[in-house]
């Protein structure tokens, strides 16, 4: 810590630029590879796991979870849109993780069409359970559904356990309100808005870099979807608290008559 504190005081611009490059680099790399947060589960030695393994071996097209695509003709019947729907379902069936697509226009899917022919649904069965599926394949199915929904005269919707992963919780208004409240408390504690920005900026930079790093780690192995949320909550809380402690030590050093560099080094090495 002492060496880092000395580096920060002797080359402050280089340290700031390094942090900016780190945050931007990790965030960009995470976005480029596409973070794939997911839970995986196995129960070795249990009857349930044995049943899943047997189902996967004997009936692979029935072993995974499924999404449902619902079609409605705004006017007339769906027979008018049969070629369009079947072309879209063929694209979905070509997605690597899709094991089977049951079309409402196939003999096995005849019961999936309403009596008046205006509404029908297709079943998309994957080759694995929801959180063992690549998010890109689930998104590919959703994208095809969204494109089909743009066809004039046809309404399409999709749903199911796999597609629910596309609506996983992210950092929202609650965290931003908490950050605002923390800023107000810091201003009151320091009596200065300028001093209050130091803990906030350092915590936000550290959390952003951490979330980017977690996104990259999902490329090498599964991470639970709650990992990034926990990182944000803990990072902001602990980061602001620890930065507050350091800044307070730094101000005490200045009041004691030490120079800026000595106060920074003392604050970093004793906090």
PDB file of N, CA and C in Angstrom, residues 201-265:
ATOM      1  N   UNK A 201     -16.493   8.723  -6.549  1.00  0.00           N
ATOM      2  CA  UNK A 201     -15.835   8.425  -7.823  1.00  0.00           C
ATOM      3  C   UNK A 201     -14.981   7.166  -7.709  1.00  0.00           C
ATOM      4  N   UNK A 202     -14.244   7.035  -6.632  1.00  0.00           N
ATOM      5  CA  UNK A 202     -13.385   5.858  -6.468  1.00  0.00           C
ATOM      6  C   UNK A 202     -14.213   4.580  -6.358  1.00  0.00           C
ATOM      7  N   UNK A 203     -15.333   4.645  -5.627  1.00  0.00           N
ATOM      8  CA  UNK A 203     -16.188   3.465  -5.480  1.00  0.00           C
ATOM      9  C   UNK A 203     -16.844   3.095  -6.807  1.00  0.00           C
ATOM     10  N   UNK A 204     -17.327   4.078  -7.548  1.00  0.00           N
ATOM     11  CA  UNK A 204     -17.977   3.811  -8.843  1.00  0.00           C
ATOM     12  C   UNK A 204     -16.967   3.221  -9.828  1.00  0.00           C
ATOM     13  N   UNK A 205     -15.743   3.760  -9.843  1.00  0.00           N
ATOM     14  CA  UNK A 205     -14.711   3.227 -10.745  1.00  0.00           C
ATOM     15  C   UNK A 205     -14.375   1.783 -10.402  1.00  0.00           C
ATOM     16  N   UNK A 206     -14.223   1.488  -9.105  1.00  0.00           N
ATOM     17  CA  UNK A 206     -13.882   0.139  -8.679  1.00  0.00           C
ATOM     18  C   UNK A 206     -15.008  -0.844  -9.006  1.00  0.00           C
ATOM     19  N   UNK A 207     -16.252  -0.433  -8.767  1.00  0.00           N
ATOM     20  CA  UNK A 207     -17.404  -1.309  -9.037  1.00  0.00           C
ATOM     21  C   UNK A 207     -17.552  -1.565 -10.531  1.00  0.00           C
ATOM     22  N   UNK A 208     -17.375  -0.520 -11.345  1.00  0.00           N
ATOM     23  CA  UNK A 208     -17.487  -0.681 -12.797  1.00  0.00           C
ATOM     24  C   UNK A 208     -16.436  -1.658 -13.321  1.00  0.00           C
ATOM     25  N   UNK A 209     -15.205  -1.523 -12.825  1.00  0.00           N
ATOM     26  CA  UNK A 209     -14.142  -2.438 -13.240  1.00  0.00           C
ATOM     27  C   UNK A 209     -14.441  -3.867 -12.797  1.00  0.00           C
ATOM     28  N   UNK A 210     -14.965  -4.017 -11.596  1.00  0.00           N
ATOM     29  CA  UNK A 210     -15.277  -5.349 -11.062  1.00  0.00           C
ATOM     30  C   UNK A 210     -16.376  -6.024 -11.866  1.00  0.00           C
ATOM     31  N   UNK A 211     -17.442  -5.281 -12.184  1.00  0.00           N
ATOM     32  CA  UNK A 211     -18.542  -5.845 -12.971  1.00  0.00           C
ATOM     33  C   UNK A 211     -18.050  -6.257 -14.354  1.00  0.00           C
ATOM     34  N   UNK A 212     -17.172  -5.447 -14.952  1.00  0.00           N
ATOM     35  CA  UNK A 212     -16.586  -5.812 -16.239  1.00  0.00           C
ATOM     36  C   UNK A 212     -15.755  -7.081 -16.143  1.00  0.00           C
ATOM     37  N   UNK A 213     -14.982  -7.212 -15.066  1.00  0.00           N
ATOM     38  CA  UNK A 213     -14.161  -8.404 -14.869  1.00  0.00           C
ATOM     39  C   UNK A 213     -15.032  -9.637 -14.667  1.00  0.00           C
ATOM     40  N   UNK A 214     -16.129  -9.490 -13.924  1.00  0.00           N
ATOM     41  CA  UNK A 214     -17.051 -10.613 -13.724  1.00  0.00           C
ATOM     42  C   UNK A 214     -17.669 -11.053 -15.047  1.00  0.00           C
ATOM     43  N   UNK A 215     -18.019 -10.073 -15.893  1.00  0.00           N
ATOM     44  CA  UNK A 215     -18.566 -10.406 -17.206  1.00  0.00           C
ATOM     45  C   UNK A 215     -17.582 -11.206 -18.033  1.00  0.00           C
ATOM     46  N   UNK A 216     -16.288 -10.850 -17.956  1.00  0.00           N
ATOM     47  CA  UNK A 216     -15.264 -11.604 -18.678  1.00  0.00           C
ATOM     48  C   UNK A 216     -15.108 -13.013 -18.119  1.00  0.00           C
ATOM     49  N   UNK A 217     -15.205 -13.157 -16.802  1.00  0.00           N
ATOM     50  CA  UNK A 217     -15.043 -14.470 -16.173  1.00  0.00           C
ATOM     51  C   UNK A 217     -16.118 -15.455 -16.625  1.00  0.00           C
ATOM     52  N   UNK A 218     -17.315 -14.939 -16.978  1.00  0.00           N
ATOM     53  CA  UNK A 218     -18.382 -15.845 -17.427  1.00  0.00           C
ATOM     54  C   UNK A 218     -18.030 -16.506 -18.755  1.00  0.00           C
ATOM     55  N   UNK A 219     -17.041 -15.960 -19.459  1.00  0.00           N
ATOM     56  CA  UNK A 219     -16.600 -16.559 -20.714  1.00  0.00           C
ATOM     57  C   UNK A 219     -15.835 -17.859 -20.444  1.00  0.00           C
ATOM     58  N   UNK A 220     -15.238 -17.974 -19.242  1.00  0.00           N
ATOM     59  CA  UNK A 220     -14.436 -19.145 -18.897  1.00  0.00           C
ATOM     60  C   UNK A 220     -15.203 -20.150 -18.036  1.00  0.00           C
ATOM     61  N   UNK A 221     -16.295 -19.731 -17.440  1.00  0.00           N
ATOM     62  CA  UNK A 221     -17.089 -20.633 -16.612  1.00  0.00           C
ATOM     63  C   UNK A 221     -18.329 -19.927 -16.095  1.00  0.00           C
ATOM     64  N   UNK A 222     -19.314 -20.685 -15.624  1.00  0.00           N
ATOM     65  CA  UNK A 222     -20.577 -20.080 -15.184  1.00  0.00           C
ATOM     66  C   UNK A 222     -20.441 -19.292 -13.892  1.00  0.00           C
ATOM     67  N   UNK A 223     -21.123 -18.150 -13.843  1.00  0.00           N
ATOM     68  CA  UNK A 223     -21.240 -17.342 -12.630  1.00  0.00           C
ATOM     69  C   UNK A 223     -22.720 -17.056 -12.404  1.00  0.00           C
ATOM     70  N   UNK A 224     -23.137 -17.082 -11.163  1.00  0.00           N
ATOM     71  CA  UNK A 224     -24.541 -16.839 -10.849  1.00  0.00           C
ATOM     72  C   UNK A 224     -24.971 -15.437 -11.288  1.00  0.00           C
ATOM     73  N   UNK A 225     -26.214 -15.273 -11.758  1.00  0.00           N
ATOM     74  CA  UNK A 225     -26.688 -13.957 -12.196  1.00  0.00           C
ATOM     75  C   UNK A 225     -26.648 -12.889 -11.096  1.00  0.00           C
ATOM     76  N   UNK A 226     -26.681 -13.329  -9.842  1.00  0.00           N
ATOM     77  CA  UNK A 226     -26.672 -12.357  -8.745  1.00  0.00           C
ATOM     78  C   UNK A 226     -25.277 -11.834  -8.428  1.00  0.00           C
ATOM     79  N   UNK A 227     -24.244 -12.381  -9.091  1.00  0.00           N
ATOM     80  CA  UNK A 227     -22.868 -11.977  -8.778  1.00  0.00           C
ATOM     81  C   UNK A 227     -22.643 -10.494  -9.046  1.00  0.00           C
ATOM     82  N   UNK A 228     -23.126 -10.003 -10.190  1.00  0.00           N
ATOM     83  CA  UNK A 228     -22.895  -8.594 -10.521  1.00  0.00           C
ATOM     84  C   UNK A 228     -23.676  -7.671  -9.593  1.00  0.00           C
ATOM     85  N   UNK A 229     -24.891  -8.071  -9.213  1.00  0.00           N
ATOM     86  CA  UNK A 229     -25.689  -7.250  -8.293  1.00  0.00           C
ATOM     87  C   UNK A 229     -25.020  -7.188  -6.927  1.00  0.00           C
ATOM     88  N   UNK A 230     -24.533  -8.322  -6.442  1.00  0.00           N
ATOM     89  CA  UNK A 230     -23.842  -8.347  -5.154  1.00  0.00           C
ATOM     90  C   UNK A 230     -22.565  -7.503  -5.214  1.00  0.00           C
ATOM     91  N   UNK A 231     -21.869  -7.571  -6.350  1.00  0.00           N
ATOM     92  CA  UNK A 231     -20.640  -6.777  -6.504  1.00  0.00           C
ATOM     93  C   UNK A 231     -20.946  -5.290  -6.421  1.00  0.00           C
ATOM     94  N   UNK A 232     -22.051  -4.871  -7.047  1.00  0.00           N
ATOM     95  CA  UNK A 232     -22.424  -3.457  -7.019  1.00  0.00           C
ATOM     96  C   UNK A 232     -22.794  -3.030  -5.601  1.00  0.00           C
ATOM     97  N   UNK A 233     -23.641  -3.819  -4.951  1.00  0.00           N
ATOM     98  CA  UNK A 233     -24.105  -3.451  -3.610  1.00  0.00           C
ATOM     99  C   UNK A 233     -22.958  -3.436  -2.600  1.00  0.00           C
ATOM    100  N   UNK A 234     -22.140  -4.498  -2.597  1.00  0.00           N
ATOM    101  CA  UNK A 234     -21.025  -4.555  -1.657  1.00  0.00           C
ATOM    102  C   UNK A 234     -19.939  -3.548  -2.024  1.00  0.00           C
ATOM    103  N   UNK A 235     -19.684  -3.404  -3.324  1.00  0.00           N
ATOM    104  CA  UNK A 235     -18.635  -2.483  -3.762  1.00  0.00           C
ATOM    105  C   UNK A 235     -18.948  -1.046  -3.412  1.00  0.00           C
ATOM    106  N   UNK A 236     -20.189  -0.636  -3.650  1.00  0.00           N
ATOM    107  CA  UNK A 236     -20.560   0.746  -3.311  1.00  0.00           C
ATOM    108  C   UNK A 236     -20.531   0.965  -1.805  1.00  0.00           C
ATOM    109  N   UNK A 237     -21.080   0.000  -1.072  1.00  0.00           N
ATOM    110  CA  UNK A 237     -21.130   0.145   0.392  1.00  0.00           C
ATOM    111  C   UNK A 237     -19.747   0.180   1.018  1.00  0.00           C
ATOM    112  N   UNK A 238     -18.953  -0.853   0.744  1.00  0.00           N
ATOM    113  CA  UNK A 238     -17.621  -0.948   1.338  1.00  0.00           C
ATOM    114  C   UNK A 238     -16.677   0.084   0.724  1.00  0.00           C
ATOM    115  N   UNK A 239     -16.803   0.278  -0.614  1.00  0.00           N
ATOM    116  CA  UNK A 239     -15.919   1.229  -1.287  1.00  0.00           C
ATOM    117  C   UNK A 239     -16.075   2.638  -0.753  1.00  0.00           C
ATOM    118  N   UNK A 240     -17.323   3.090  -0.616  1.00  0.00           N
ATOM    119  CA  UNK A 240     -17.573   4.438  -0.096  1.00  0.00           C
ATOM    120  C   UNK A 240     -17.134   4.539   1.356  1.00  0.00           C
ATOM    121  N   UNK A 241     -17.420   3.490   2.138  1.00  0.00           N
ATOM    122  CA  UNK A 241     -17.065   3.506   3.552  1.00  0.00           C
ATOM    123  C   UNK A 241     -15.541   3.555   3.734  1.00  0.00           C
ATOM    124  N   UNK A 242     -14.812   2.736   2.963  1.00  0.00           N
ATOM    125  CA  UNK A 242     -13.363   2.694   3.109  1.00  0.00           C
ATOM    126  C   UNK A 242     -12.725   3.985   2.578  1.00  0.00           C
ATOM    127  N   UNK A 243     -13.261   4.481   1.446  1.00  0.00           N
ATOM    128  CA  UNK A 243     -12.745   5.740   0.907  1.00  0.00           C
ATOM    129  C   UNK A 243     -12.993   6.893   1.875  1.00  0.00           C
ATOM    130  N   UNK A 244     -14.137   6.869   2.540  1.00  0.00           N
ATOM    131  CA  UNK A 244     -14.449   7.881   3.547  1.00  0.00           C
ATOM    132  C   UNK A 244     -13.417   7.839   4.672  1.00  0.00           C
ATOM    133  N   UNK A 245     -13.053   6.638   5.077  1.00  0.00           N
ATOM    134  CA  UNK A 245     -12.069   6.457   6.135  1.00  0.00           C
ATOM    135  C   UNK A 245     -10.710   7.026   5.707  1.00  0.00           C
ATOM    136  N   UNK A 246     -10.307   6.734   4.464  1.00  0.00           N
ATOM    137  CA  UNK A 246      -9.014   7.207   3.958  1.00  0.00           C
ATOM    138  C   UNK A 246      -8.986   8.733   3.840  1.00  0.00           C
ATOM    139  N   UNK A 247     -10.054   9.290   3.271  1.00  0.00           N
ATOM    140  CA  UNK A 247     -10.116  10.745   3.113  1.00  0.00           C
ATOM    141  C   UNK A 247     -10.097  11.435   4.472  1.00  0.00           C
ATOM    142  N   UNK A 248     -10.782  10.848   5.439  1.00  0.00           N
ATOM    143  CA  UNK A 248     -10.798  11.436   6.777  1.00  0.00           C
ATOM    144  C   UNK A 248      -9.399  11.414   7.393  1.00  0.00           C
ATOM    145  N   UNK A 249      -8.678  10.296   7.216  1.00  0.00           N
ATOM    146  CA  UNK A 249      -7.303  10.216   7.712  1.00  0.00           C
ATOM    147  C   UNK A 249      -6.407  11.248   7.009  1.00  0.00           C
ATOM    148  N   UNK A 250      -6.642  11.420   5.725  1.00  0.00           N
ATOM    149  CA  UNK A 250      -5.871  12.393   4.948  1.00  0.00           C
ATOM    150  C   UNK A 250      -6.098  13.809   5.472  1.00  0.00           C
ATOM    151  N   UNK A 251      -7.337  14.150   5.774  1.00  0.00           N
ATOM    152  CA  UNK A 251      -7.653  15.495   6.282  1.00  0.00           C
ATOM    153  C   UNK A 251      -7.064  15.706   7.675  1.00  0.00           C
ATOM    154  N   UNK A 252      -7.066  14.639   8.466  1.00  0.00           N
ATOM    155  CA  UNK A 252      -6.454  14.738   9.796  1.00  0.00           C
ATOM    156  C   UNK A 252      -4.956  15.023   9.664  1.00  0.00           C
ATOM    157  N   UNK A 253      -4.319  14.365   8.690  1.00  0.00           N
ATOM    158  CA  UNK A 253      -2.893  14.595   8.466  1.00  0.00           C
ATOM    159  C   UNK A 253      -2.605  16.028   8.057  1.00  0.00           C
ATOM    160  N   UNK A 254      -3.462  16.587   7.187  1.00  0.00           N
ATOM    161  CA  UNK A 254      -3.276  17.981   6.768  1.00  0.00           C
ATOM    162  C   UNK A 254      -3.420  18.931   7.960  1.00  0.00           C
ATOM    163  N   UNK A 255      -4.442  18.659   8.791  1.00  0.00           N
ATOM    164  CA  UNK A 255      -4.656  19.514   9.961  1.00  0.00           C
ATOM    165  C   UNK A 255      -3.518  19.404  10.964  1.00  0.00           C
ATOM    166  N   UNK A 256      -2.814  18.248  10.945  1.00  0.00           N
ATOM    167  CA  UNK A 256      -1.694  18.056  11.870  1.00  0.00           C
ATOM    168  C   UNK A 256      -0.419  18.722  11.363  1.00  0.00           C
ATOM    169  N   UNK A 257      -0.484  19.313  10.175  1.00  0.00           N
ATOM    170  CA  UNK A 257       0.669  20.029   9.644  1.00  0.00           C
ATOM    171  C   UNK A 257       1.508  19.256   8.655  1.00  0.00           C
ATOM    172  N   UNK A 258       1.102  18.024   8.277  1.00  0.00           N
ATOM    173  CA  UNK A 258       1.847  17.265   7.280  1.00  0.00           C
ATOM    174  C   UNK A 258       1.575  17.811   5.887  1.00  0.00           C
ATOM    175  N   UNK A 259       2.462  17.524   4.968  1.00  0.00           N
ATOM    176  CA  UNK A 259       2.258  17.913   3.582  1.00  0.00           C
ATOM    177  C   UNK A 259       1.256  16.988   2.900  1.00  0.00           C
ATOM    178  N   UNK A 260       0.891  17.343   1.676  1.00  0.00           N
ATOM    179  CA  UNK A 260      -0.095  16.540   0.943  1.00  0.00           C
ATOM    180  C   UNK A 260       0.406  15.113   0.729  1.00  0.00           C
ATOM    181  N   UNK A 261       1.652  14.972   0.259  1.00  0.00           N
ATOM    182  CA  UNK A 261       2.178  13.645  -0.026  1.00  0.00           C
ATOM    183  C   UNK A 261       2.268  12.795   1.240  1.00  0.00           C
ATOM    184  N   UNK A 262       2.777  13.369   2.293  1.00  0.00           N
ATOM    185  CA  UNK A 262       2.912  12.627   3.551  1.00  0.00           C
ATOM    186  C   UNK A 262       1.543  12.233   4.101  1.00  0.00           C
ATOM    187  N   UNK A 263       0.555  13.116   3.947  1.00  0.00           N
ATOM    188  CA  UNK A 263      -0.805  12.823   4.441  1.00  0.00           C
ATOM    189  C   UNK A 263      -1.437  11.690   3.651  1.00  0.00           C
ATOM    190  N   UNK A 264      -1.229  11.673   2.331  1.00  0.00           N
ATOM    191  CA  UNK A 264      -1.774  10.584   1.495  1.00  0.00           C
ATOM    192  C   UNK A 264      -1.141   9.257   1.881  1.00  0.00           C
ATOM    193  N   UNK A 265       0.196   9.231   2.011  1.00  0.00           N
ATOM    194  CA  UNK A 265       0.891   7.992   2.339  1.00  0.00           C
ATOM    195  C   UNK A 265       0.457   7.486   3.719  1.00  0.00           C
TER     196      UNK A 265
END
